[in-house]
Structure formats: structure tokens, C-alpha cells
Tab-separated table of C-alpha atoms in Angstrom:
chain	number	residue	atom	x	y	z
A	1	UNK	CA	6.293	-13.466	18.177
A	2	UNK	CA	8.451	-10.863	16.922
A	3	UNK	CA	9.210	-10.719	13.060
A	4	UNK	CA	9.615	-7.538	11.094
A	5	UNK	CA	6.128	-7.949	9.849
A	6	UNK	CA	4.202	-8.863	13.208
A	7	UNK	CA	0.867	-6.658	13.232
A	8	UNK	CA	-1.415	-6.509	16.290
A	9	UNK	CA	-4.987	-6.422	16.537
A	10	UNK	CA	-5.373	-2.870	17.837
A	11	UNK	CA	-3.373	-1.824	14.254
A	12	UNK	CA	-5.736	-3.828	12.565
A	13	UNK	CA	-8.850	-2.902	14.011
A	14	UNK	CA	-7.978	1.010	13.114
A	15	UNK	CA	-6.972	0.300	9.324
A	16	UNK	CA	-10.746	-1.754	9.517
A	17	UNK	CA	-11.696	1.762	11.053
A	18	UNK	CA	-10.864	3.538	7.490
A	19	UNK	CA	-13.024	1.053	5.785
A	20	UNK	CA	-15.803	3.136	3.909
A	21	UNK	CA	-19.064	2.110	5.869
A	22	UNK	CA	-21.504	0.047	3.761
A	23	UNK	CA	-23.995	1.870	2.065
A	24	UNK	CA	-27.703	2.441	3.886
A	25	UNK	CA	-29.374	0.075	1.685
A	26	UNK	CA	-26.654	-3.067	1.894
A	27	UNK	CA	-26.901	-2.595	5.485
A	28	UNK	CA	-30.565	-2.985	5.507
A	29	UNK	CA	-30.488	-6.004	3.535
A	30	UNK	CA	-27.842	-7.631	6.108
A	31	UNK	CA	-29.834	-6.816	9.028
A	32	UNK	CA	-33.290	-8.362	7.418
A	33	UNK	CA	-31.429	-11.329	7.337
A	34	UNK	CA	-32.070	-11.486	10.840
A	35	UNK	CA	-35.415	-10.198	11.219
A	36	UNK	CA	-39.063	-12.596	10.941
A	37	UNK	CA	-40.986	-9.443	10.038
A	38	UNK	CA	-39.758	-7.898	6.352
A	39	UNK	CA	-41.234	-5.166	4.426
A	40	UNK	CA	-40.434	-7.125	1.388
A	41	UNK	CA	-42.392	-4.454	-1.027
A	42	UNK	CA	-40.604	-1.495	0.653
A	43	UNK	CA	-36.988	-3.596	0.238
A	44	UNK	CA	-37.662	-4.608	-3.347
A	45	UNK	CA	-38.369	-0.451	-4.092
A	46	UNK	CA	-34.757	0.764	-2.290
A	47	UNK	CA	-33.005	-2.041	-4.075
A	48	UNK	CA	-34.756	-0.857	-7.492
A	49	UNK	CA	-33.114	2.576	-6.920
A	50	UNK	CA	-29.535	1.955	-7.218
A	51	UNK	CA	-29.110	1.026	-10.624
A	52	UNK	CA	-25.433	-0.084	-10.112
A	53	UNK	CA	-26.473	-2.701	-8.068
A	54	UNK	CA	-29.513	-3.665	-10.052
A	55	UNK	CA	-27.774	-4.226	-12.975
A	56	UNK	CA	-24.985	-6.554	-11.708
A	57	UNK	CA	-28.001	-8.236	-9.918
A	58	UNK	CA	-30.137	-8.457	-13.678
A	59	UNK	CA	-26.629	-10.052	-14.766
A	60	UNK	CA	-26.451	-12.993	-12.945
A	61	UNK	CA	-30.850	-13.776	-12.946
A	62	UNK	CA	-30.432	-13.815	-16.807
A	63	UNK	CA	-27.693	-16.102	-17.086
A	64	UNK	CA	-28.127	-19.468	-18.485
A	65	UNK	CA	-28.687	-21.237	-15.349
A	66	UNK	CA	-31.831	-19.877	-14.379
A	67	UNK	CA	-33.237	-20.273	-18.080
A	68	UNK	CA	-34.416	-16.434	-18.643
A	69	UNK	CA	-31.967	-15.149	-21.083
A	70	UNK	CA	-32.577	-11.748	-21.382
A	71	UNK	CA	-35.924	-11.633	-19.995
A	72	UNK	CA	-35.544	-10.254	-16.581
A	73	UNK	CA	-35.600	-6.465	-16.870
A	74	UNK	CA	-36.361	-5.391	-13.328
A	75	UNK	CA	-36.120	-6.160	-9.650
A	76	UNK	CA	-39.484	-7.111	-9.503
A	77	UNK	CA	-39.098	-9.353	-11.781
A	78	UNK	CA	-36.240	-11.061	-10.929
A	79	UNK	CA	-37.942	-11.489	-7.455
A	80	UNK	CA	-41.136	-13.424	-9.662
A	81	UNK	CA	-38.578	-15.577	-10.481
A	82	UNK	CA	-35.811	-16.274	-8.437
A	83	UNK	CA	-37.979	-15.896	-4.958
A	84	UNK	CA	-37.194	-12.529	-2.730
A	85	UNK	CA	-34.510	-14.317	-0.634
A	86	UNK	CA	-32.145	-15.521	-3.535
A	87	UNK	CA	-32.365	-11.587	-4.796
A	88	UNK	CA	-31.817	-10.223	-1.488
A	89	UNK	CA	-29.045	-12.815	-1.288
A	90	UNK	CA	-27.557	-11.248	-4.642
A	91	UNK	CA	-27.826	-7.609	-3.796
A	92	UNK	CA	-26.149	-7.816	-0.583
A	93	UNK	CA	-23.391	-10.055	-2.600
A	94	UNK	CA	-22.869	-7.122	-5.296
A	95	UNK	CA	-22.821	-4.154	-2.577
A	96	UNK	CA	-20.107	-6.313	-0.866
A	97	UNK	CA	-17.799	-6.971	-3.686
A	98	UNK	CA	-18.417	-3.027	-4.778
A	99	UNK	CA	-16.693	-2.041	-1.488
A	100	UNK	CA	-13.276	-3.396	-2.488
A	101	UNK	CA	-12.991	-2.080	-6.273
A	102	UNK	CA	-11.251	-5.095	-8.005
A	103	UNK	CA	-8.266	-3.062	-9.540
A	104	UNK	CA	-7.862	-0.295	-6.619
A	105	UNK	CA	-3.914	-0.844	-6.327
A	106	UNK	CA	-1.442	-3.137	-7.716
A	107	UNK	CA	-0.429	-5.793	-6.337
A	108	UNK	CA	0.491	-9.492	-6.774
A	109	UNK	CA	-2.861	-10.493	-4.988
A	110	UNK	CA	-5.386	-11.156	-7.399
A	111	UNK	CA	-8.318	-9.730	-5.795
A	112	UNK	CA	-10.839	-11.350	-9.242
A	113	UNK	CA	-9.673	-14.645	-8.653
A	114	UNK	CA	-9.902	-13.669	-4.937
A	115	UNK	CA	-13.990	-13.410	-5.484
A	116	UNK	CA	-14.049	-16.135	-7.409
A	117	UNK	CA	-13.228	-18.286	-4.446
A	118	UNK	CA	-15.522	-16.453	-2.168
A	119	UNK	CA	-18.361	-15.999	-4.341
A	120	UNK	CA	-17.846	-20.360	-4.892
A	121	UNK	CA	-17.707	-20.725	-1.238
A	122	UNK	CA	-20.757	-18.619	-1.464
A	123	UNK	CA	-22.702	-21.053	-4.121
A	124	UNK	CA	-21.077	-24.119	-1.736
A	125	UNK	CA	-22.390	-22.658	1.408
A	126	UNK	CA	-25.762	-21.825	0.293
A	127	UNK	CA	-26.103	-25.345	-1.517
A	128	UNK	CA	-25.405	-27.269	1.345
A	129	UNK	CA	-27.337	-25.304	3.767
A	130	UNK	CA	-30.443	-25.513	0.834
A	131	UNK	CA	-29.907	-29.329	1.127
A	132	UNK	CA	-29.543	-29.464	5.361
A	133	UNK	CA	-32.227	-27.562	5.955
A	134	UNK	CA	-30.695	-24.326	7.227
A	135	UNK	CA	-30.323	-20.640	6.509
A	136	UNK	CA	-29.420	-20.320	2.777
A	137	UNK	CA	-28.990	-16.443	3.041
A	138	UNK	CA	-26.845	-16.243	5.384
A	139	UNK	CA	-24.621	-19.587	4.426
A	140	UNK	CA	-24.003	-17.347	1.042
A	141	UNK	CA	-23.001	-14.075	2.938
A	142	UNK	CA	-21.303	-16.152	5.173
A	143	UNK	CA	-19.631	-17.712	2.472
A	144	UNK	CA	-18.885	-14.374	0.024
A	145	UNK	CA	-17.186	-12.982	2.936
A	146	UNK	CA	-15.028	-15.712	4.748
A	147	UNK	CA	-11.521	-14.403	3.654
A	148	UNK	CA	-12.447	-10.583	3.309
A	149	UNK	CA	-9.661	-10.118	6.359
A	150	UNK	CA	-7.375	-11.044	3.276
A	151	UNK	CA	-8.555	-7.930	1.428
A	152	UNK	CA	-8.022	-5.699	4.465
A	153	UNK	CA	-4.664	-6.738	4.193
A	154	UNK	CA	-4.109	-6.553	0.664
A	155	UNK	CA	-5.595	-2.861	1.138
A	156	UNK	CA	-3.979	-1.749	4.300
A	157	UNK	CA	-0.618	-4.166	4.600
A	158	UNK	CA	0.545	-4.864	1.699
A	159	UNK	CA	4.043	-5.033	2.500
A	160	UNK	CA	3.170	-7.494	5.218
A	161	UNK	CA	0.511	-9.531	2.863
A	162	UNK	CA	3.285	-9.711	0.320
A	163	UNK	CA	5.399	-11.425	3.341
A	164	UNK	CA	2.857	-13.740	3.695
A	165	UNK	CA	2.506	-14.650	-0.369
A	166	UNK	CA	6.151	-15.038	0.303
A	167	UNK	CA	6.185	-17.556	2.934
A	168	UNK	CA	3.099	-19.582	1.151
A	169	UNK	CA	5.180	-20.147	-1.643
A	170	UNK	CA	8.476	-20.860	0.372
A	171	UNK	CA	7.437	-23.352	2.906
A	172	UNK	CA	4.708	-24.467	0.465
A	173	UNK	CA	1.837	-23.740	3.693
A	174	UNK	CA	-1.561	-22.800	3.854
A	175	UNK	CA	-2.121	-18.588	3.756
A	176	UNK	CA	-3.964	-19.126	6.980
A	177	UNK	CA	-0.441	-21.018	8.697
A	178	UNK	CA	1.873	-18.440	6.775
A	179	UNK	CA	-0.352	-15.643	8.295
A	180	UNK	CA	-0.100	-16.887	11.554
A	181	UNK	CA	4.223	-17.107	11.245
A	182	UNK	CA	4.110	-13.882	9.655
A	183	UNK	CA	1.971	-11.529	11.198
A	184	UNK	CA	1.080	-13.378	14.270
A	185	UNK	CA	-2.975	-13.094	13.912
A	186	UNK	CA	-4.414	-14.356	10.477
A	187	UNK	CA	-7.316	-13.609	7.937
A	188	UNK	CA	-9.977	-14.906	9.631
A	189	UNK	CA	-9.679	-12.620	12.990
A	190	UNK	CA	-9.099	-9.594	10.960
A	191	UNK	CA	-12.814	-10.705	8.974
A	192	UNK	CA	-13.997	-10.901	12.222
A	193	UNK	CA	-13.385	-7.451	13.574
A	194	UNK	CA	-14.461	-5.785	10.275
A	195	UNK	CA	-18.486	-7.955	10.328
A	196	UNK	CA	-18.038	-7.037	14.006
A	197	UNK	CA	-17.687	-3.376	12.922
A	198	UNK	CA	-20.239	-3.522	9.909
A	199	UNK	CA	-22.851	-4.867	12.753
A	200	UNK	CA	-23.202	-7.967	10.545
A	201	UNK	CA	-25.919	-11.395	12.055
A	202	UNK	CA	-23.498	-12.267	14.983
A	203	UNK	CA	-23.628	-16.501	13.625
A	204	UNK	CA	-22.122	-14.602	10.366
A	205	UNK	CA	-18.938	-12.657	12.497
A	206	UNK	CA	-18.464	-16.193	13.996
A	207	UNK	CA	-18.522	-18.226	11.338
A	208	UNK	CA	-15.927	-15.834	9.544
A	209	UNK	CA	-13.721	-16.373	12.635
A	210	UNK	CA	-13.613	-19.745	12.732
A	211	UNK	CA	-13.481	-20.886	9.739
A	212	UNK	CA	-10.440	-22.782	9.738
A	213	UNK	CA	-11.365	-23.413	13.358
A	214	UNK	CA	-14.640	-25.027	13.554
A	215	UNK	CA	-13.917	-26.581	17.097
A	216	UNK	CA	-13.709	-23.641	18.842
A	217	UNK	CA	-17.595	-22.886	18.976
A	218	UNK	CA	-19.749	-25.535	17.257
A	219	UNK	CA	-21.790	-23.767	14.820
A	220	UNK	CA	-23.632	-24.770	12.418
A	221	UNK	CA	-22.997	-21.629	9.775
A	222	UNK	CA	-18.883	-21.908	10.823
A	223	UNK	CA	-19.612	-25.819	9.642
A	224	UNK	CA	-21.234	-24.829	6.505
A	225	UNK	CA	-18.543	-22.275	5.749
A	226	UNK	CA	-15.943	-24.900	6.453
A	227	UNK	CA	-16.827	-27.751	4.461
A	228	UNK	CA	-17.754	-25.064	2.125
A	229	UNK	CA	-14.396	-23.382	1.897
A	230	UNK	CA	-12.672	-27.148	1.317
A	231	UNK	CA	-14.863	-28.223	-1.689
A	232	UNK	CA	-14.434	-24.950	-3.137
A	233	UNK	CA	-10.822	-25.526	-3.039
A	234	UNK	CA	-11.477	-28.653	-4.340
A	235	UNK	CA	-13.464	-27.578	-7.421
A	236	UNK	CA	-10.296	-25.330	-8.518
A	237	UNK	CA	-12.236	-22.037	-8.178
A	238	UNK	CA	-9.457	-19.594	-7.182
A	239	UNK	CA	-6.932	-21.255	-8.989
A	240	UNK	CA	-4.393	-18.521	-9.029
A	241	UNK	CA	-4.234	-17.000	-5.562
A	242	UNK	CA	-3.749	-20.866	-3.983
A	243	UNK	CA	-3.671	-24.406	-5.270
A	244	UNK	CA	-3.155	-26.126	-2.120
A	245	UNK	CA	-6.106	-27.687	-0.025
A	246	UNK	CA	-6.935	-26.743	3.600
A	247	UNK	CA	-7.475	-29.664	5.951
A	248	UNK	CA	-11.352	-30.871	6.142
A	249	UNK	CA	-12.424	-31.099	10.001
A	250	UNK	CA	-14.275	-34.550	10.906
A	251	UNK	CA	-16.204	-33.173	13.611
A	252	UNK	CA	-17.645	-30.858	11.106
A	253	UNK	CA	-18.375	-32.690	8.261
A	254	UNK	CA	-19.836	-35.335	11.050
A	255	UNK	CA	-22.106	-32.589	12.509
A	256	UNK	CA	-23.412	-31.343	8.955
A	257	UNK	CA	-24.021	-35.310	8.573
A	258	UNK	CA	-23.176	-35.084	5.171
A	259	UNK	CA	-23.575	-38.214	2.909
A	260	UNK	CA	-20.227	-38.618	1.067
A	261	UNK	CA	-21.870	-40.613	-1.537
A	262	UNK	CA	-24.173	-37.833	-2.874
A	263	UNK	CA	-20.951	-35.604	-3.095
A	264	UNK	CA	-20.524	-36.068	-7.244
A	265	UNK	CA	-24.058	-35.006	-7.065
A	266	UNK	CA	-23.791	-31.943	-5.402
A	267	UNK	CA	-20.796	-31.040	-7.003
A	268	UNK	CA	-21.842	-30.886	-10.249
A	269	UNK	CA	-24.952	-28.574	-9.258
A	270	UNK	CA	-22.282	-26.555	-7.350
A	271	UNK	CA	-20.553	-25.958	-10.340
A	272	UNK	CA	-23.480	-24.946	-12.104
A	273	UNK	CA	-25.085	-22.678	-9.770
A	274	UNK	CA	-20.822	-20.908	-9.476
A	275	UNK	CA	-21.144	-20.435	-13.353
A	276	UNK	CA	-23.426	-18.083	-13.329
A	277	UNK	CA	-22.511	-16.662	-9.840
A	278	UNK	CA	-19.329	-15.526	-10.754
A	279	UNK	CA	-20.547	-12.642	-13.056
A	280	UNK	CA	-21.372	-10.953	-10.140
A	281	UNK	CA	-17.304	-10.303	-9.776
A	282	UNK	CA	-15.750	-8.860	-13.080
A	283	UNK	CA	-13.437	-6.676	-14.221
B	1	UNK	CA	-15.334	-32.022	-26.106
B	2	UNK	CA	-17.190	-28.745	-26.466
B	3	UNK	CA	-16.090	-26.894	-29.700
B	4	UNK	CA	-17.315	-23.610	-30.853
B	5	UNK	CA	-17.505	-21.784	-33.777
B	6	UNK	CA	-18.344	-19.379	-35.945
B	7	UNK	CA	-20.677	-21.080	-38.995
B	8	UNK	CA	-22.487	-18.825	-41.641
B	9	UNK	CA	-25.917	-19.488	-42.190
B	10	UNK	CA	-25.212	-22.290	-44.955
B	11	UNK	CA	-22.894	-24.516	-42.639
B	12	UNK	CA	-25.419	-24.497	-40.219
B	13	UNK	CA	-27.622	-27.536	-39.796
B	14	UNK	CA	-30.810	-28.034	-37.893
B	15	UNK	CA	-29.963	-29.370	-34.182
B	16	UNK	CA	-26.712	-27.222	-33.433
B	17	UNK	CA	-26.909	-25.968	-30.463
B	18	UNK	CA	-26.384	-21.674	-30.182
B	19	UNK	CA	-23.700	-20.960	-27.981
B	20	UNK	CA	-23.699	-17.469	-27.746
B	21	UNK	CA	-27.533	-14.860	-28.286
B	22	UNK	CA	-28.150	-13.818	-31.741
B	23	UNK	CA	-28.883	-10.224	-31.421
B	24	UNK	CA	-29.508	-7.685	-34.624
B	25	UNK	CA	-27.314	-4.654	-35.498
B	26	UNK	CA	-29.764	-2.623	-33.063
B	27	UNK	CA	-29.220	-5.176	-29.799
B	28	UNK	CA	-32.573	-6.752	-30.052
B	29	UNK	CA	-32.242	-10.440	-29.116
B	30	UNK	CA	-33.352	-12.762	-31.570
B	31	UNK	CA	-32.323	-16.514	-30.112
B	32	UNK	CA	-30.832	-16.846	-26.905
B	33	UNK	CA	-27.941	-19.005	-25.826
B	34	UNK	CA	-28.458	-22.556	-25.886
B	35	UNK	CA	-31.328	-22.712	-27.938
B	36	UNK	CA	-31.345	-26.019	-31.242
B	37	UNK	CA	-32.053	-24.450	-34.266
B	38	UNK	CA	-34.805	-25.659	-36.601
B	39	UNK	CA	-35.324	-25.276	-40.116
B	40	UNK	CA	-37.697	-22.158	-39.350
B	41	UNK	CA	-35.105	-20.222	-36.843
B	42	UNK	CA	-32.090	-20.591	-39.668
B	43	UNK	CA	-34.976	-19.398	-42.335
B	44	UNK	CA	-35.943	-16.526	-39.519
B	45	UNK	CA	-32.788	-15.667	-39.146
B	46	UNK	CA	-32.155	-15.430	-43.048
B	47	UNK	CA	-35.027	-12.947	-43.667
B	48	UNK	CA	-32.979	-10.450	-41.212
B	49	UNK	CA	-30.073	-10.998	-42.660
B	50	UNK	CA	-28.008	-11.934	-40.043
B	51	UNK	CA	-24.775	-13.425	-41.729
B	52	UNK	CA	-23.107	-16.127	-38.928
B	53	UNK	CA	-23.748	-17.441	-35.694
B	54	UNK	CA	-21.560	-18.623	-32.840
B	55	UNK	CA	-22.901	-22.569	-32.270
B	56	UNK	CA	-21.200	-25.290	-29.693
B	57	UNK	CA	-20.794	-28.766	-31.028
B	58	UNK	CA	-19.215	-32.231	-29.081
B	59	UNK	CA	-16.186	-33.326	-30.726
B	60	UNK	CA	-15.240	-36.590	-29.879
B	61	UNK	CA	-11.490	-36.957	-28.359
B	62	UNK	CA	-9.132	-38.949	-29.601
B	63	UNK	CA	-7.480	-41.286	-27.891
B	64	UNK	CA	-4.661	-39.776	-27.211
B	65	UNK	CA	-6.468	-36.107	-26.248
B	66	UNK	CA	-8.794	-37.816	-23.842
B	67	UNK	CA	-4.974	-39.944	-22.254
B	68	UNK	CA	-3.842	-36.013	-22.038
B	69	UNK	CA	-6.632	-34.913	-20.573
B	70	UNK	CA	-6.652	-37.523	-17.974
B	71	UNK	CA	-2.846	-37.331	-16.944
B	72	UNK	CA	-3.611	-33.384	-16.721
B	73	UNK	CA	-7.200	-33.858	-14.101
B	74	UNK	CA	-4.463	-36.306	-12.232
B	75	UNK	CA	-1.733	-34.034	-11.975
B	76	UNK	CA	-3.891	-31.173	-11.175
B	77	UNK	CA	-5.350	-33.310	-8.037
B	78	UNK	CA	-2.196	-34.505	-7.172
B	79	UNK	CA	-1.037	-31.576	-6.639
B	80	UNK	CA	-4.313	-30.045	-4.735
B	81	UNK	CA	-3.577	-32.444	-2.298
B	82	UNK	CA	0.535	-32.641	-2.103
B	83	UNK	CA	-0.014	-31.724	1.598
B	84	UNK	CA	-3.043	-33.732	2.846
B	85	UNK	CA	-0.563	-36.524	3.411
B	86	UNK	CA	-2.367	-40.125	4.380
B	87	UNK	CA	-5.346	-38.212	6.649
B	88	UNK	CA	-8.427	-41.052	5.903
B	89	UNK	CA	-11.541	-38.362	4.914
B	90	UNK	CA	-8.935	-36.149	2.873
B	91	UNK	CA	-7.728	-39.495	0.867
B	92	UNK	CA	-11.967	-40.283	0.602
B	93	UNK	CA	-12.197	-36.764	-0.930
B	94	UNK	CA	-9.471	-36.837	-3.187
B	95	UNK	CA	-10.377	-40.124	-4.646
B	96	UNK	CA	-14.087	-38.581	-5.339
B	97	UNK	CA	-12.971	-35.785	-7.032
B	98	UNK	CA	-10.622	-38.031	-9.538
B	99	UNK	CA	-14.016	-40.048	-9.649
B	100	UNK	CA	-15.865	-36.837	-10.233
B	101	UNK	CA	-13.265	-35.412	-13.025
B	102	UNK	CA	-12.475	-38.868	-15.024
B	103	UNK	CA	-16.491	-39.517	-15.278
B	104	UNK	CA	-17.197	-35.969	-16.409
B	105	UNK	CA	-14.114	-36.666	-19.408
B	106	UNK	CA	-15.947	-39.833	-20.193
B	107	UNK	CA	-19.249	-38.834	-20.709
B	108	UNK	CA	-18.210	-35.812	-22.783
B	109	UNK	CA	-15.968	-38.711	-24.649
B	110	UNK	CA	-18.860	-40.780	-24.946
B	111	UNK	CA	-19.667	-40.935	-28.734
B	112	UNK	CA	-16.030	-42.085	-29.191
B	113	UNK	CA	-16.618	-45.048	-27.096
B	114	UNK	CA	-19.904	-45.838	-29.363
B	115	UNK	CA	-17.831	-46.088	-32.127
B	116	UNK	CA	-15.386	-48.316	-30.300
């Protein structure tokens, strides 16, 4: 592999390098995911502090969805409500999408309809994990972060990432299979070096690796992520960076033991839950 | 279909729906989104002089908006999918999610059928 806009991994673990560390508090939040013992009170006080983040968070908990219109004024409150995990959930999900400013250079790439995907992959992960049993918080980081190797190239390799845009459109492929021609590596390793630098939950740096990949290390958050990333390509919510479905991996969806049947069900409640989501990415 | 508009407080009838909060000049919230107006709200909302508020009504489609409709949620799948080829669980979804999409334009079309 050769091409005029071949990168290697060493290039792209030094532009991840210039990537502005996370802030003290998101960091904390990420690593509680992890831990059984969590000074909840002493959390809900940091998070209180940064009014940025509090008010993107106070955003989404009064939307329509979760019925309080205007009547969550605080933190605290919103955890009364919405249950300490969901809030943690939606902190960690605004200091994430604060890290790559929405309009921080032009380019072709729309990096709003860019969240919009993630944060639905986000609401898809964390629904299907709520419904399986397993680890809603991090199925929704998991999820809000799958493609962030995309904005690493956006950022750092543009000229490459508009190569890439190029090829999608000309062979009519995947991003992940025009990255791959292109560059050589694709979207998902890059995501992987930059959680592996940010010290996120290790099943979270996997399951951003192999999510178009599932049968390289059976997990169950890279399943989630997967079937995740499909229906949320299904239910049209990035509909201007790609229109094209990825492939759905039996083995996966086998594993997860989804019930096709219930799928209109969950759907709909997907959609739901993404409507109010979203407002945590706007211009 | 879901149509909103702007109605002063004489077109407004008890039962529409608010689809937007009715706030005062000074940003105090009044009614939030989504809330049916009674007789007392429109007479509340009277004494503070508010002068219009945004409220969401179902419009029934015609036929031939709900046969556009329709040939658009096809189109748009068809092309999702241009790639997925004959591959058995990608046909399953795709025939789902026309499912999903033709039973979410009928039941917003419902009160045509009624009349039907």
C-alpha cells in the first residue's frame, strides 16, 4: 500500500498526541464507569461546577421526553429524576462533544450531522444494552465515540479525509472500505489509539476498534456498538455525511440474541429517546 | 400529518395541543410544550395578555400526499440499502424498516381512512 495519501499509525498516533487532554472532571466521570465504589455526592458537586457542561446537560433532562419541561434547574435535580447513571452518562457525552468544537475549520465533513450519528448510536447502544441486561453507561460512551478516529482526521488530515469523501462517493463504498484503499488503516484504529491515550474502560477502546469487526474479539460492548451503529444507519440519523448501510454481522446480532420481531418496538423508543439526545450537539 | 401554526387566542379551541412553551415578555413559562388547552388555560392566558400561540394539529393526507409520501420512505430505503445486495438478515432488516416507515404514515393517516 502505497498511494499519495497512505498515513501510518506512528503519524497518527502523534497528531492523537496534540489532542487537548480531557478535562479533570470528564476524566473522572470515565473512570467511575469502571469503579463499584462511587462518591456519587462528591461527583454530583464537581459536575455542578462547570456550568458549561451543566447547562447542555439541563438541556437535554428538560426536553419533552422525560416530561419536565423547564423544571429541572440543577444537577441535583436532574439526578432526582433521571437516576445518577443516565446524568453521569450525559456529562461525560457533553465534555466529549466540547473537545471537537463543531465549526473549528471548514471543511466538507459535517462534523453536526457527524454527532448526530454518534450521539444515535449512543441512544441505540444504551437501549439495547438497557433491554439485554448489560452496561448502559458504557454502551452510550461506547456508542458517542465509535467514529471519533473520523474527527481526528477531519482535524489533523484533511487533505487525506477529503481523499477518502472522494473515493466514498466514486466507488459508491463504505468510509470504513474507502479508508482502508486510501490511507491504508481506517477510523476505527485511529479511535482506538486516541481512548487508548485518554485511558478510557479498556471493553470501551475495544469496542471502538472493532466495530466494523466484531469477529475479531467477541465482545459484548463491540456487539452492542455494532448492531448499534447499523440501526442507526438505518433510522437515517446522519443523513448527510453517508446514506449507505454497513453490513450487519450474524454472529453478532446472534450473540446479542436479539428478537427481530420486537425491532419496530424498539425502534420507535430509539427514536424517541435520539430526539431529545441530539440537543446535546448544536451549533 | 403534523401541522403547526401560529393561532391567536380566538382561533384557538379547547383540545389543541401546544407545540411550542408559552412564556411571557419576561421568560417566565406559562404552559409547556405539549400540553391540551382547556377553556381555563386560553382564559389564563387572556388575562396576561399573551396575543398567539404556536399549537400542532393532525391533518389528514390526501390521497395523493400520503402515495408521495410512500414512494419517497421507498426510495429513501432503496437506496440505504443499494449495496446490501441479496445477504438474508440485511433483506429481513430492510423489509422491517419499510414495515416500520409505511405503518408510522398510516397511523398518522388514520382519520382519513375513518372517513373512507
Amino acid at each position: 500500500m502505497s498511494g499519495a495519501n497512505t498515513l501510518t499509525i506512528e503519524q497518527v498516533i502523534s497528531a492523537a498526541r496534540q489532542i487537548p487532554s480531557l478535562s479533570v472532571l470528564v476524566m473522572e466521570i470515565l473512570a467511575s464507569f469502571d469503579k463499584k465504589d462511587v462518591n456519587f455526592t462528591d461527583l454530583v458537586r464537581k459536575i455542578g461546577r462547570d456550568q458549561g457542561l451543566t447547562a447542555r446537560v439541563l438541556q437535554v433532562a428538560n426536553s419533552p421526553f422525560y416530561g419536565n419541561s423547564g423544571k429541572i434547574g440543577s444537577i441535583k435535580g436532574a439526578v432526582v429524576v433521571l437516576g445518577f447513571h443516565n446524568v453521569r452518562s450525559l456529562v461525560a457525552a457533553a465534555g466529549l462533544i466540547n473537545q471537537f468544537p463543531i465549526s473549528e475549520i471548514p471543511s466538507s465533513f459535517d462534523r453536526l450531522s457527524f454527532w448526530h450519528h454518534n450521539i444515535g448510536v449512543a441512544v441505540c447502544a444504551h437501549h439495547l444494552a438497557k433491554i439485554s441486561g448489560r452496561d448502559e453507561s458504557l454502551a452510550f460512551t461506547a456508542g458517542l465515540l465509535h467514529d471519533v478516529g473520523k474527527l481526528v482526521l477531519d482535524a489533523y488530515f484533511n487533505k487525506n479525509f477529503a481523499a477518502v469523501r472522494a473515493c466514498c462517493a466514486a466507488d459508491d463504498v463504505t468510509m470504513v472500505m474507502a479508508e482502508r484503499a486510501e490511507l491504508g488503516l481506517d477510523h476505527a484504529q485511529i479511535g482506538y489509539e486516541l481512548t487508548r491515550r485518554w485511558r478510557f474502560p479498556a471493553p470501551i477502546q475495544k469496542a471502538i476498534r472493532d466495530h466494523h469487526n466484531p469477529e475479531y474479539e467477541p465482545n459484548s460492548l463491540t456487539d452492542l456498538v455494532h448492531v448499534a451503529n447499523v440501526l442507526s444507519h438505518m433510522l437515517d440519523f446522519d443523513d448527510r455525511n453517508s446514506d449507505l448501510m454497513p453490513s450487519l454481522s450474524v454472529a453478532a446480532w446472534t450473540r446479542l440474541d436479539m428478537d427481530h420481531d420486537m425491532l419496530p418496538i424498539q425502534m420507535a423508543e430509539i427514536e424517541r429517546q435520539y430526539a431529545s439526545m441530539k440537543l446535546l450537539a448544536q451549533e | 400529518m403534523i401541522n403547526i401554526e401560529r393561532l391567536t387566542l380566538d382561533q384557538v379551541e379547547t383540545g389543541m395541543l401546544l407545540a411550542q412553551d408559552v412564556c411571557n415578555p419576561n421568560g417566565t413559562c406559562l404552559l409547556s410544550e405539549g400540553m391540551m388547552l382547556s377553556a381555563a388555560m386560553i382564559a389564563a392566558l387572556r388575562q396576561r395578555e399573551v396575543d398567539y400561540v404556536m399549537v400542532s394539529q393532525e391533518v389528514p393526507l390526501t390521497l395523493e400526499e400520503s402515495a408521495t409520501l410512500e414512494a419517497g420512505i421507498r426510495a429513501r430505503i432503496e437506496r440505504l440499502f443499494r449495496v446490501a445486495g441479496t445477504d438474508p438478515i440485511m433483506l429481513k432488516l430492510r423489509n422491517t424498516l419499510l414495515q416500520y416507515r409505511l405503518s408510522a404514515l398510516n397511523k398518522s393517516n388514520s382519520p382519513l381512512k375513518l372517513e373512507d
